[in-house]
Coordinates of C-alpha atoms and ligand atoms in Angstrom, one line a residue:
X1 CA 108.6 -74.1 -67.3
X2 CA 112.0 -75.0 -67.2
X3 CA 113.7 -77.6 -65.7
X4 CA 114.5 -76.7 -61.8
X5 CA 116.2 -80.1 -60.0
X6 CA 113.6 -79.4 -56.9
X7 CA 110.5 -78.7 -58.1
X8 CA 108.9 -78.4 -54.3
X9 CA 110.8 -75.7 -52.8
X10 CA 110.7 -76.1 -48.7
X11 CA 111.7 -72.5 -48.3
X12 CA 110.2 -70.3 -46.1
X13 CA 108.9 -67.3 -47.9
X14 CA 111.5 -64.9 -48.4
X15 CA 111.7 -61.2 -45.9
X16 CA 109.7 -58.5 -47.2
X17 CA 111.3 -55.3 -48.1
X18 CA 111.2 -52.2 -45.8
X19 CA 108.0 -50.4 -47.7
X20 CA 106.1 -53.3 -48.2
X21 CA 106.2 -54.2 -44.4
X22 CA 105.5 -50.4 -43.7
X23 CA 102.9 -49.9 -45.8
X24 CA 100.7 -53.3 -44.4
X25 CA 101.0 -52.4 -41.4
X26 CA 99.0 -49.0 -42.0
X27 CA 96.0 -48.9 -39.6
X28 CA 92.3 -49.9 -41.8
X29 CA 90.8 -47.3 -43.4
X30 CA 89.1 -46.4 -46.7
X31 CA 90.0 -44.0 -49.5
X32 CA 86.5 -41.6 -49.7
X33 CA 85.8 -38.2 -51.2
X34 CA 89.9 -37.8 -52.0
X35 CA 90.9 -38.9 -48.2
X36 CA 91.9 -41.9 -46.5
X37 CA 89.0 -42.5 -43.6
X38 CA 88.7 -44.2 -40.7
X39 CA 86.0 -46.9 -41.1
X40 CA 82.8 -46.1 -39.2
X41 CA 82.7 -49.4 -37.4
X42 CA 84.7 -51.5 -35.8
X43 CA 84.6 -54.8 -38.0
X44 CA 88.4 -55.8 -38.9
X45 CA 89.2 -58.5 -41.5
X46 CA 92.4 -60.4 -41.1
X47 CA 94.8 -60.6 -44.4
X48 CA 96.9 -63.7 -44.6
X49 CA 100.4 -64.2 -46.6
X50 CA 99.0 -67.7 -48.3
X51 CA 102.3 -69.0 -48.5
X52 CA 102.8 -69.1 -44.6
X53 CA 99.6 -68.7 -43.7
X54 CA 100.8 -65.7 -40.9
X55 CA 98.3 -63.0 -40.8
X56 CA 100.3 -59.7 -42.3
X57 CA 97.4 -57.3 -42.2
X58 CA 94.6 -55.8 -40.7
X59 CA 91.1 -53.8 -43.3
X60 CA 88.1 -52.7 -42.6
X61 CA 85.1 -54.3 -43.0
X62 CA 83.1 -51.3 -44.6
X63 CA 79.4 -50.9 -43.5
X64 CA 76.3 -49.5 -44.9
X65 CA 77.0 -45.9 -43.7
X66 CA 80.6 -46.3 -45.4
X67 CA 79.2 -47.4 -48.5
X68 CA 77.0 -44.8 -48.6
X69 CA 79.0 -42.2 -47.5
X70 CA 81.5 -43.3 -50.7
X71 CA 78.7 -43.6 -53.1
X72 CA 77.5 -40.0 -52.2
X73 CA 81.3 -38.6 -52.2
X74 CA 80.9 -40.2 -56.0
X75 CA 78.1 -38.7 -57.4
X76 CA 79.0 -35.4 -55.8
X77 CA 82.3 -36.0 -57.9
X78 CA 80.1 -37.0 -60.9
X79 CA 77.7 -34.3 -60.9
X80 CA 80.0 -31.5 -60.1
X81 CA 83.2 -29.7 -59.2
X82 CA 86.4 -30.5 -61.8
X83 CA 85.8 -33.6 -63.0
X84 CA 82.8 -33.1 -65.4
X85 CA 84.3 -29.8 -66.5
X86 CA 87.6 -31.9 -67.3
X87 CA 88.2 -32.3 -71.1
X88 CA 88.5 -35.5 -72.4
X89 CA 92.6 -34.8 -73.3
X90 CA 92.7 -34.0 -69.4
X91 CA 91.8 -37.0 -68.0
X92 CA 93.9 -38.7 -70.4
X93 CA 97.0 -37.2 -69.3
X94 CA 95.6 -38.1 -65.4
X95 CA 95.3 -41.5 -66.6
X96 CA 98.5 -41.3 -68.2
X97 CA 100.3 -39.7 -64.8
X98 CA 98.8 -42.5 -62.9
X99 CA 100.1 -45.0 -65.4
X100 CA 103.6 -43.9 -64.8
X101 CA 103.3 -44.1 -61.0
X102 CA 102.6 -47.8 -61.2
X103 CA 105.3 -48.4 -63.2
X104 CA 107.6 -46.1 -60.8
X105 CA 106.4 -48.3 -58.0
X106 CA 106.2 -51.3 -60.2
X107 CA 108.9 -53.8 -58.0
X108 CA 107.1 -52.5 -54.5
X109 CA 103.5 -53.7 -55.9
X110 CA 105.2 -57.0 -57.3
X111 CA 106.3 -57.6 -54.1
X112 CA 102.9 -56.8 -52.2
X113 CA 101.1 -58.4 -55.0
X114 CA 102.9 -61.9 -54.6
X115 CA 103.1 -61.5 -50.6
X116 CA 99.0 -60.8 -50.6
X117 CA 97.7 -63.3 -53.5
X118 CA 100.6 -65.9 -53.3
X119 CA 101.8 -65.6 -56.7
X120 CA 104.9 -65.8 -57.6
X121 CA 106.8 -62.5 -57.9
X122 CA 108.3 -63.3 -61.2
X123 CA 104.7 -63.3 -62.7
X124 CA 104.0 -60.4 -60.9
X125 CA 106.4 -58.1 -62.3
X126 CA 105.7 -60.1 -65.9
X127 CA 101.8 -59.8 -66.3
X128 CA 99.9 -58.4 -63.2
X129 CA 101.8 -54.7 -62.7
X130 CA 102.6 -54.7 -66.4
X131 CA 99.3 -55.8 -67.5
X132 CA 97.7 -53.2 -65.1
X133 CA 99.8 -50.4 -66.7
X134 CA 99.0 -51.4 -70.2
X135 CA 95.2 -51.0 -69.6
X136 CA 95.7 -47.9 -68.1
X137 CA 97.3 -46.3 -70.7
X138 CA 95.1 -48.5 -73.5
X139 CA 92.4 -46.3 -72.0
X140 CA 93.5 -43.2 -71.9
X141 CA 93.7 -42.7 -75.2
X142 CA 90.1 -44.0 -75.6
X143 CA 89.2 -40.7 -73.2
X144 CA 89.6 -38.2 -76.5
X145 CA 87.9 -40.7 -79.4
X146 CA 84.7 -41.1 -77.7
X147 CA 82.2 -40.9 -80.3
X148 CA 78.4 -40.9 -81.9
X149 CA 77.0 -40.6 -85.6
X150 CA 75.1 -38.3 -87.4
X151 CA 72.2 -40.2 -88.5
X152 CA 70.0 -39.9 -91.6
X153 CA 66.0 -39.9 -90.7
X154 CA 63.1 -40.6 -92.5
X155 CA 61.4 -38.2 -90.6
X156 CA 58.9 -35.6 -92.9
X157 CA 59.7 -32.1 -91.9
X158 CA 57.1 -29.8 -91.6
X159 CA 57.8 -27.2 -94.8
X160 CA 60.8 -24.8 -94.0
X161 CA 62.2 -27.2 -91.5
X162 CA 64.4 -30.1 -91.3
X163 CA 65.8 -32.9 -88.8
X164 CA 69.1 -33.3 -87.6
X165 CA 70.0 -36.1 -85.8
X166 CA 72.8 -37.3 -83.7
X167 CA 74.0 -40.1 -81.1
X168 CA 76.2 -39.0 -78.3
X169 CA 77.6 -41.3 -75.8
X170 CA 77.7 -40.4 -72.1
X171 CA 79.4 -41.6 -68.7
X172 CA 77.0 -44.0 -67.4
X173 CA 77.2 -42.1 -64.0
X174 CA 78.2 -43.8 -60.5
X175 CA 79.7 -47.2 -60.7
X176 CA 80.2 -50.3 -58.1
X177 CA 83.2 -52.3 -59.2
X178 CA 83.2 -55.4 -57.5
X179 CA 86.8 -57.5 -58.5
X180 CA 87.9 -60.8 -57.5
X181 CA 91.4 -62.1 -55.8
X182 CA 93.0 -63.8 -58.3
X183 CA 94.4 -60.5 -60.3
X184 CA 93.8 -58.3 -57.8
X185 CA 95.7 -55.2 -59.0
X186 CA 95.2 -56.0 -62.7
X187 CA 91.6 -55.8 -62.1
X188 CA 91.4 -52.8 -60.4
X189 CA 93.2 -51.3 -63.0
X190 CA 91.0 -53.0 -65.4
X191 CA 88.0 -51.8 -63.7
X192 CA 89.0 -47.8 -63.2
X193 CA 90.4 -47.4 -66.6
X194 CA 87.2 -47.2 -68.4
X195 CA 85.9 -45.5 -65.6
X196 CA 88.7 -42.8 -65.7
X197 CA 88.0 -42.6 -69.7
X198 CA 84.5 -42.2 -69.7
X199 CA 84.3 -39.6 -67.3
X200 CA 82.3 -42.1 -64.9
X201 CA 82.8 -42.0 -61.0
X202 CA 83.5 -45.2 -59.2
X203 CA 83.9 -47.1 -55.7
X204 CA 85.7 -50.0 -56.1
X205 CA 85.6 -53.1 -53.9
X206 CA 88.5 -55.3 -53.9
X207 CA 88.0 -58.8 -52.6
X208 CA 88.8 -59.1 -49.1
X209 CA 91.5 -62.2 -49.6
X210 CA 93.3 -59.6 -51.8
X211 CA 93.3 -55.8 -50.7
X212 CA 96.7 -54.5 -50.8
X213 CA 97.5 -53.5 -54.2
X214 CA 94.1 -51.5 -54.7
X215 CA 94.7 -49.9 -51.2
X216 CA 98.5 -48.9 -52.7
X217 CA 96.7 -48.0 -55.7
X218 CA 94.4 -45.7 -53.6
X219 CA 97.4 -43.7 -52.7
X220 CA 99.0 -43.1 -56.5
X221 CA 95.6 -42.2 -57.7
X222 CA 95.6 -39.5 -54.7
X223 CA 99.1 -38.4 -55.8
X224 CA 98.4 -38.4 -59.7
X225 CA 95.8 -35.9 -59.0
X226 CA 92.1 -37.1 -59.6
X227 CA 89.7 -35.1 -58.3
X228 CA 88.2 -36.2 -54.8
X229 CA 85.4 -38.6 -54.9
X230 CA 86.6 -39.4 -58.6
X231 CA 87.9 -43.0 -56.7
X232 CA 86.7 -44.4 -53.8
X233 CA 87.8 -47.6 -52.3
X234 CA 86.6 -49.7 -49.4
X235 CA 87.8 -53.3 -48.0
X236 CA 85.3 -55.5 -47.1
X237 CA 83.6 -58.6 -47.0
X238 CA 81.1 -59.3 -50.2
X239 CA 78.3 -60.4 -48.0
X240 CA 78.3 -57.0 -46.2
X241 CA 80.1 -54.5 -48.1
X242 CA 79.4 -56.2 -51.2
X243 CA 76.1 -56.2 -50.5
X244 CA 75.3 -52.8 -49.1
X245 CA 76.9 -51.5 -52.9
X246 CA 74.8 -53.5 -54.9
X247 CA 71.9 -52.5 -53.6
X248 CA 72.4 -48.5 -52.9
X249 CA 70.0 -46.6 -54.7
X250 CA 72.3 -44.2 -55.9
X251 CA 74.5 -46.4 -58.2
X252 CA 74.0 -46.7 -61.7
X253 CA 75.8 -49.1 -62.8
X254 CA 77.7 -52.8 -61.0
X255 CA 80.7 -53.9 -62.6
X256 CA 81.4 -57.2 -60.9
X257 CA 84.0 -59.8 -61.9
X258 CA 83.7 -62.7 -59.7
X259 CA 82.2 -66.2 -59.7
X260 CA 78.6 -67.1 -61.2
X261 CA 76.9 -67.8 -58.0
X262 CA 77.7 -64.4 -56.6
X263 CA 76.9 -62.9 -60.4
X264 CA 73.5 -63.9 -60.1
X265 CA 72.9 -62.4 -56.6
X266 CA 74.1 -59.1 -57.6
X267 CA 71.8 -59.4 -61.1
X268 CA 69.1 -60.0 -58.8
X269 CA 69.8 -57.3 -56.4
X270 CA 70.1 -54.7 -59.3
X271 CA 67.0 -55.5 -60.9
X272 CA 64.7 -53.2 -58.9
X273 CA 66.4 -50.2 -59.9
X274 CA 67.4 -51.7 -63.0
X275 CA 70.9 -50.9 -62.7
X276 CA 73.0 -51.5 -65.7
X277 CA 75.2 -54.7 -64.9
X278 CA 78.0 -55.8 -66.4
X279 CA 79.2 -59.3 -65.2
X280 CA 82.4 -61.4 -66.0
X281 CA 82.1 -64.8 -64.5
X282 CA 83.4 -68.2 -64.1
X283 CA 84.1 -70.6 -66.5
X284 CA 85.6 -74.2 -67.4
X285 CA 87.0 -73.7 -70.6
X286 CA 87.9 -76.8 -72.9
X287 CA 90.9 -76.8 -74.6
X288 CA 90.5 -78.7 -77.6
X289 CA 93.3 -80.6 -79.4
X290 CA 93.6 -82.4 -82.7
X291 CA 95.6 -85.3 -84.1
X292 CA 97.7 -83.1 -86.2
X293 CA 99.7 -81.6 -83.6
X294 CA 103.2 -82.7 -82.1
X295 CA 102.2 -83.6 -79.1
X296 CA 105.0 -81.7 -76.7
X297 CA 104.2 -78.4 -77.8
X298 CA 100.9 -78.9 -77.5
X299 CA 101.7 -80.5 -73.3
X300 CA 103.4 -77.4 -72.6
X301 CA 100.7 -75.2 -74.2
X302 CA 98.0 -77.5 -72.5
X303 CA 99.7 -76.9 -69.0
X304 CA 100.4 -73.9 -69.1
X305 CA 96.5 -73.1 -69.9
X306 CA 95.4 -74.4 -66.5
X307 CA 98.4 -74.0 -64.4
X308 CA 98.9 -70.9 -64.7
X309 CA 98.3 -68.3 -61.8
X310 CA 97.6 -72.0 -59.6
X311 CA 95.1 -72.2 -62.0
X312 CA 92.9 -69.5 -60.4
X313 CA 92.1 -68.3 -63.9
X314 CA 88.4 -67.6 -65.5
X315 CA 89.7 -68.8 -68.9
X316 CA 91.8 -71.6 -67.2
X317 CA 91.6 -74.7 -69.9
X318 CA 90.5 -77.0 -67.2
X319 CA 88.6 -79.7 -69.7
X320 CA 91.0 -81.3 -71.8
X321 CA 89.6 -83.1 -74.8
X322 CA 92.5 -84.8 -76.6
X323 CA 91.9 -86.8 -80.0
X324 CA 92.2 -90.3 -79.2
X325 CA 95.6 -90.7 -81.5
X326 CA 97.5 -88.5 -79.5
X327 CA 95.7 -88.6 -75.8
X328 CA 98.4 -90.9 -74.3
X329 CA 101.6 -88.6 -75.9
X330 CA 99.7 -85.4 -74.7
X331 CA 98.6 -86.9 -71.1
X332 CA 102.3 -87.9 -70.8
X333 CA 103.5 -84.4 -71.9
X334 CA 101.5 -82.4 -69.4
X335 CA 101.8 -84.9 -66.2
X336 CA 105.4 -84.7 -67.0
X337 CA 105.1 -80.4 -66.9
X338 CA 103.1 -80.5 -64.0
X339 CA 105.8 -82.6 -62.3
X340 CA 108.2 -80.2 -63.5
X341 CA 106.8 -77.4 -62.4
X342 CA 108.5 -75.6 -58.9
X343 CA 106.0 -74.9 -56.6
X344 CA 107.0 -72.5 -53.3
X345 CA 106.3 -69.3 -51.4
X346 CA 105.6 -66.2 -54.5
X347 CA 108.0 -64.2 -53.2
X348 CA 111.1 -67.2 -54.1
X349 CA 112.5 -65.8 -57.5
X350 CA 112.6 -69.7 -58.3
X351 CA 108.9 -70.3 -57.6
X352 CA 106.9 -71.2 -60.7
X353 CA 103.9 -71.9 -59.2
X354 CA 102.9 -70.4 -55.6
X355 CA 100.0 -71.6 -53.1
X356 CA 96.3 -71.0 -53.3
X357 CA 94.8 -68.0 -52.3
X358 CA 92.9 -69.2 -49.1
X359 CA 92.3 -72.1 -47.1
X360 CA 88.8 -72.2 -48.2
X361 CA 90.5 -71.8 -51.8
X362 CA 92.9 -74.9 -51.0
X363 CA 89.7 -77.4 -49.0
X364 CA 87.6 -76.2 -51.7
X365 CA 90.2 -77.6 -54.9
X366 CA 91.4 -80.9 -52.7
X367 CA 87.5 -81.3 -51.9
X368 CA 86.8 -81.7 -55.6
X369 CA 89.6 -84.4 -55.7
X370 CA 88.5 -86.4 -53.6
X371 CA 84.5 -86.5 -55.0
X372 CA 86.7 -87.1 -58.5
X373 CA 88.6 -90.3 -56.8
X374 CA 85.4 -91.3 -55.7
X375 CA 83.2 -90.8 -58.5
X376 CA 86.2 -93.5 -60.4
X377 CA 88.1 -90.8 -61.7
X378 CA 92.0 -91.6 -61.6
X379 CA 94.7 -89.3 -60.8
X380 CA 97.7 -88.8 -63.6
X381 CA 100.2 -86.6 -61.9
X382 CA 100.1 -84.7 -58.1
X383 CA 97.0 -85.0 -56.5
X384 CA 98.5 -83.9 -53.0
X385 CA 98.4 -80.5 -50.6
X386 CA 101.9 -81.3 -49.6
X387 CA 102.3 -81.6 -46.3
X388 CA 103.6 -78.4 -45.2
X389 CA 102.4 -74.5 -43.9
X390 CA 101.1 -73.2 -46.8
X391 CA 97.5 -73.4 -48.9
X392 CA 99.8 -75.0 -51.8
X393 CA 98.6 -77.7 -54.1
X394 CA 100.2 -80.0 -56.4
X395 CA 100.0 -79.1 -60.2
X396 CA 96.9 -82.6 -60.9
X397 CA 95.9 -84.5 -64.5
X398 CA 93.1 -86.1 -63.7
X399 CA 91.5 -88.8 -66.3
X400 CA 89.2 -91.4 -66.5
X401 CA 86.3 -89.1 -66.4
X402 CA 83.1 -88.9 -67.8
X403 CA 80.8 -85.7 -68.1
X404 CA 78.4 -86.2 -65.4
X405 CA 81.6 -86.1 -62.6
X406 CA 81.2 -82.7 -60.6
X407 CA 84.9 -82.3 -61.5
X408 CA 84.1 -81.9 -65.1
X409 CA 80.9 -79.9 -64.5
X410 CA 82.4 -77.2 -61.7
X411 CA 84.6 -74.8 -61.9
X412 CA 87.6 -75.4 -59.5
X413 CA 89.7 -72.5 -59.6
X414 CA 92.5 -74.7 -59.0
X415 CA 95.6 -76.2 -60.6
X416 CA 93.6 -79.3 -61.7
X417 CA 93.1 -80.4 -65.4
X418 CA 90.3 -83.1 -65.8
X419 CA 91.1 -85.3 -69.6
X420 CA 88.6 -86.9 -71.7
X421 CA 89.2 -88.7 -75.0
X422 CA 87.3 -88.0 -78.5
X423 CA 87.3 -89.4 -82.1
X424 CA 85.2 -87.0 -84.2
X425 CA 84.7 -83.0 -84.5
X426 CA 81.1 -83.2 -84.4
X427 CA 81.3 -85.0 -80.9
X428 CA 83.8 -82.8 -79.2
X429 CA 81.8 -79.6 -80.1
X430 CA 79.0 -81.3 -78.5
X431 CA 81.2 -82.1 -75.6
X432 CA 82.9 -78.7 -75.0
X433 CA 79.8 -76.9 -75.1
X434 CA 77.9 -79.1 -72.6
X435 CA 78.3 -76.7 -70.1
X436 CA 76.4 -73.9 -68.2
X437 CA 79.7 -71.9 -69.1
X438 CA 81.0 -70.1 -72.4
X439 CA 84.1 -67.9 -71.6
X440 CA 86.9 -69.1 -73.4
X441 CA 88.2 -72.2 -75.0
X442 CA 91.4 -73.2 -77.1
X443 CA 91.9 -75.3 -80.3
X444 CA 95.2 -77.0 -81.0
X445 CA 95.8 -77.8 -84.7
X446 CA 97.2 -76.4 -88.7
X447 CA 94.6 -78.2 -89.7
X448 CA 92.7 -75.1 -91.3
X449 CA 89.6 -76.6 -92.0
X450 CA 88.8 -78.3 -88.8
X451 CA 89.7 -75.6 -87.3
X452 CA 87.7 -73.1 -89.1
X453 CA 84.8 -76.2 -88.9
X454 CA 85.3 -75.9 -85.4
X455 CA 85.5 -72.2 -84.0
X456 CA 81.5 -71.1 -84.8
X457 CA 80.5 -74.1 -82.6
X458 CA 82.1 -73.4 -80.1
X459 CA 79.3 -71.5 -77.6
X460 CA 82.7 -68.9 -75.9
X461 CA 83.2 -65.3 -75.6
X462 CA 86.8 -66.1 -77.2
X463 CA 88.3 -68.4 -78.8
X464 CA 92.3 -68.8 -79.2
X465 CA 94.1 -71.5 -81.7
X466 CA 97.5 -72.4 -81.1
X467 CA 97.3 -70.5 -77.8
X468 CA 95.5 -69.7 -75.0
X469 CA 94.7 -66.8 -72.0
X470 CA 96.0 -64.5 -74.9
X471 CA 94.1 -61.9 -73.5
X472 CA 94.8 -58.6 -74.9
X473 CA 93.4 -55.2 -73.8
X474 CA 92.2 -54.2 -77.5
X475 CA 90.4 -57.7 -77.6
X476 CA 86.8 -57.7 -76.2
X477 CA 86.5 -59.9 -73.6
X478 CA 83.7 -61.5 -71.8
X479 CA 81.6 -64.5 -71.7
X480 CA 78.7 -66.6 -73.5
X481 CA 75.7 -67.9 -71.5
X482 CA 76.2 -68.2 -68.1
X483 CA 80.1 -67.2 -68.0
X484 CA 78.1 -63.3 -67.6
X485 CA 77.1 -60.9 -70.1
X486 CA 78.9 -57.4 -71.7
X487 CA 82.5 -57.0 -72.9
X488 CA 85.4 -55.1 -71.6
X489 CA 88.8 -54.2 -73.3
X490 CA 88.4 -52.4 -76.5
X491 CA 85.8 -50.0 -77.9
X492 CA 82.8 -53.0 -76.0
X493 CA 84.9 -51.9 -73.0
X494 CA 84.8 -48.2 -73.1
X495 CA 80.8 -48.9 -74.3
X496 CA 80.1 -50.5 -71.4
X497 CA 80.6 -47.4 -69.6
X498 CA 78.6 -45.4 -71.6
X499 CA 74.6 -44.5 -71.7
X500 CA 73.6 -44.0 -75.9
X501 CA 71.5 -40.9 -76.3
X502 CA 69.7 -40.3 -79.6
X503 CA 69.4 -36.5 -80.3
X504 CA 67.1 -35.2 -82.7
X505 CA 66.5 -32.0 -83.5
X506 CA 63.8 -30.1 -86.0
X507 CA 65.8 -27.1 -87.5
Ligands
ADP1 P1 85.3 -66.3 -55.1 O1 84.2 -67.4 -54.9 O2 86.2 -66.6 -56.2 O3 85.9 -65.7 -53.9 P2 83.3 -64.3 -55.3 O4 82.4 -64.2 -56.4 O5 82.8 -64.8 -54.0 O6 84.5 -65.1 -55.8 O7 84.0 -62.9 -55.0 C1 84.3 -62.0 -55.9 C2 84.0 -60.6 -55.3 O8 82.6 -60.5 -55.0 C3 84.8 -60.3 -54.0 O9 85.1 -59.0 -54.0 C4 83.7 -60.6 -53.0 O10 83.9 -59.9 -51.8 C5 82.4 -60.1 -53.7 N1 81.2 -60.6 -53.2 C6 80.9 -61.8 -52.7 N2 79.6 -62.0 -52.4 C7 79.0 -60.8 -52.7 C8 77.7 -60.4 -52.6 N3 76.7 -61.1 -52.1 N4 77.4 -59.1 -53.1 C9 78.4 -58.3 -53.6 N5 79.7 -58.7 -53.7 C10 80.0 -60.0 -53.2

């Protein structure tokens, strides 16, 4: 975050390029079977450019007889025709060809990226198209090294004969990823890759805030060559679309990234059939910091944590928990980066931090400030939805809380960082862990025996010291209690995809 005079720019957001404003303007349809499709009804969803609020495109609103033509088109794809037949070194040089096509068309999906989900374009091009590449190709080379054991039995033979016995892992079969707006094209790509690996068939749901990079992805999947029905991607709202693929019979596995209230509808839904679910859900992650730290470093690491991405984040380190020596240094370091930080329309190369995603997304985080200022909670640094078009929120530290405020106990999904002082290690385990959540928290300190004294109490899928939102495609990722269950990235990730078969044979 460096230091830009006018950390509020009043800019209109920049013109969009030539392809970006061709390709929104495409009339809705959905990628099934290999072929882009007109929807079968008539229910349109408008797509709004956050930062100006002017509606810049038009999807479908898939139906049940959309969602079941795509699921069919996907186990026809799963159960026959190229894709089965496909050797493992095949698909990995698909994966690979697709790879390269995002990163041809890297600066176009930046661009449609920022304009869709209001971040800025700089980040874009940094993590989202990047990060979206990198798990592609991560994957790919998981598509050849899928394997079992030969397993010793106890088993008595009958005379003359003998066991052998052997695990083998298989696709899982026909899978509903459901993703969420905040990444949107990093998620799609974190969703297929696996998918792509494994052999697996998919129909991916983007969220309906956020469809334009997946659509655009649609197309380079087309062009690297996939077979038809491999992919299948349809816009649409969760309560409907959503909905209708969570509970077709012919899925066999959900994938859903999202929040936890919508996490535990789709559990529910999938328990008849007992699909196999895989959930990655909210969280309010504490970010934990000690009295041996210099206190800057530790403000601009503590910042960055929530602010990041508006702080629409699942790992966002929205629970501060400073030791009491240093809370007034760190509190002073990170109001002073939040003040510092330039906040404007995604697609301004000078925009550090862009709007929120919605509306809803920008009531919803100034709706939690105010039932913080009410409940007594005081407000450090922003605070505001400037006054101007534009869901945009100011970068807020709020403190003077205590843990029964709903701004301590709720996930916002916003740039707002709640503060809380502590004294002793024992306490602010305790503290960090009183939570329905456990995705990811963050410990600031050299200190190598608190630290280590720390890290097993702490109830998170991941924990990072000295940083935070490190996430790395090799590293499983996922969450503790009811931040979901299952881990992607990494051999968990290309597990997750996978049935176990036991073979066993007498010989
Ligand atoms: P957020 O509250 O952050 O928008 P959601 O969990 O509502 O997150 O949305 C994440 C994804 O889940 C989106 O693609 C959304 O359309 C989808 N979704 C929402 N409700 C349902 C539902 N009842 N069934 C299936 N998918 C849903």
């Amino acid at each position: 975050m460096n230091a830009i005079p006018a950390p509020h720019l009043a800019s209109e957001q920049p013109a969009i390029s030539a392809a970006v404003a061709r390709f929104v303007q495409r009339p809705p349809r959905l990628l099934i079977n290999g072929e882009w499709v007109a929807p079968h009804g008539d229910a349109r969803i408008p797509v709004f450019d956050p930062a100006s609020e002017r509606q810049i495109a038009e999807i479908a609103n898939a139906d049940a007889h959309d969602v079941d033509r795509a699921v069919r088109a996907a186990r026809a794809a799963f159960e026959s025709g190229p894709w089965p037949q496909m050797l493992p070194a095949e698909r990995e040089v698909l994966i690979w060809r697709l790879a390269e096509l995002l990163e041809r068309n890297a600066a176009e999906l930046a661009e449609l990226e920022s304009l869709d989900n209001g971040k800025p374009i700089a980040m874009a091009r940094m993590i989202d198209i990047p990060g979206a590449i990198q798990h592609l190709r991560y994957m790919a080379g998981w598509a050849s090294k899928i394997e079992g054991a030969t397993v010793q039995t106890s088993l008595r033979a009958a005379p003359g004969t003998k066991f052998h016995a052997y695990t083998v892992r298989e696709p899982v079969g026909v899978v509903a990823q459901i993703i969420p707006w905040n990444f949107p094209l990093l998620m799609a790509a974190l969703k297929l890759a696996p998918v792509l690996a494994t052999g697996c068939t998919s129909v991916l749901k983007p969220a309906e805030q956020t469809p334009l990079t997946a659509l655009r992805l649609g197309e380079l999947i087309i062009e690297a060559g996939f077979p038809p029905g491999v992919v299948n991607i349809l816009t649409g709202l969760g309560e409907t679309t959503g909905a209708a693929l969570v509970a077709h019979p012919d899925v066999d596995k959900i994938a859903f990234t999202g929040s936890t209230e919508v996490g535990k509808l789709i559990n529910i839904a999938a328990t008849p059939s007992l699909k196999r679910v895989s959930l990655e859900l909210g969280g309010k992650s504490p970010v934990i910091v000690l009295p041996d730290v210099d206190p800057s470093t530790v403000a601009a690491g503590a910042a960055q944590a929530v602010f990041f991405n508006s702080g629409q984040v699942c790992v966002a380190g929205s629970r501060l928990f400073i030791q009491r020596k240093v809370f007034d240094k760190v509190i002073e370091g990170v109001s002073e980066a939040s003040r510092s930080i330039v906040v404007g329309p995604g697609l301004d190369e000078r925009t550090q931090m862009g709007p929120l995603v919605s509306e809803e997304q920008r009531d919803r985080v100034m709706a939690y400030l105010q039932s913080g200022r009410a409940q007594g909670a005081t407000i450090a640094a922003g605070g505001e939805a400037p006054q101007r078009k534009g869901y945009f929120v100011n970068p807020t530290v709020v403190v003077d809380v205590n843990p029964d405020m709903k701004i301590v106990r709720e996930e916002i999904f916003g740039p707002v960082v709640v503060a809380q002082r502590f004294d002793e290690l024992d306490e602010v385990a305790k503290w960090a862990n009183d939570t329905p959540y456990g995705l990811a928290a963050s410990v600031w300190s050299n200190d190598l025996r608190a630290v280590q004294r720390l890290v097993p109490k702490i109830k998170a899928g991941t924990v990072w010291v000295n940083c935070h939102a490190m996430i790395d495609v090799a590293l499983p990722f996922g969450g503790y209690k009811q931040s979901g269950f299952g881990r992607e990235q990494g051999r968990a990730g290309i597990e997750l995809y996978t049935e176990l078969k036991s073979v066993c044979m007498a010989v």
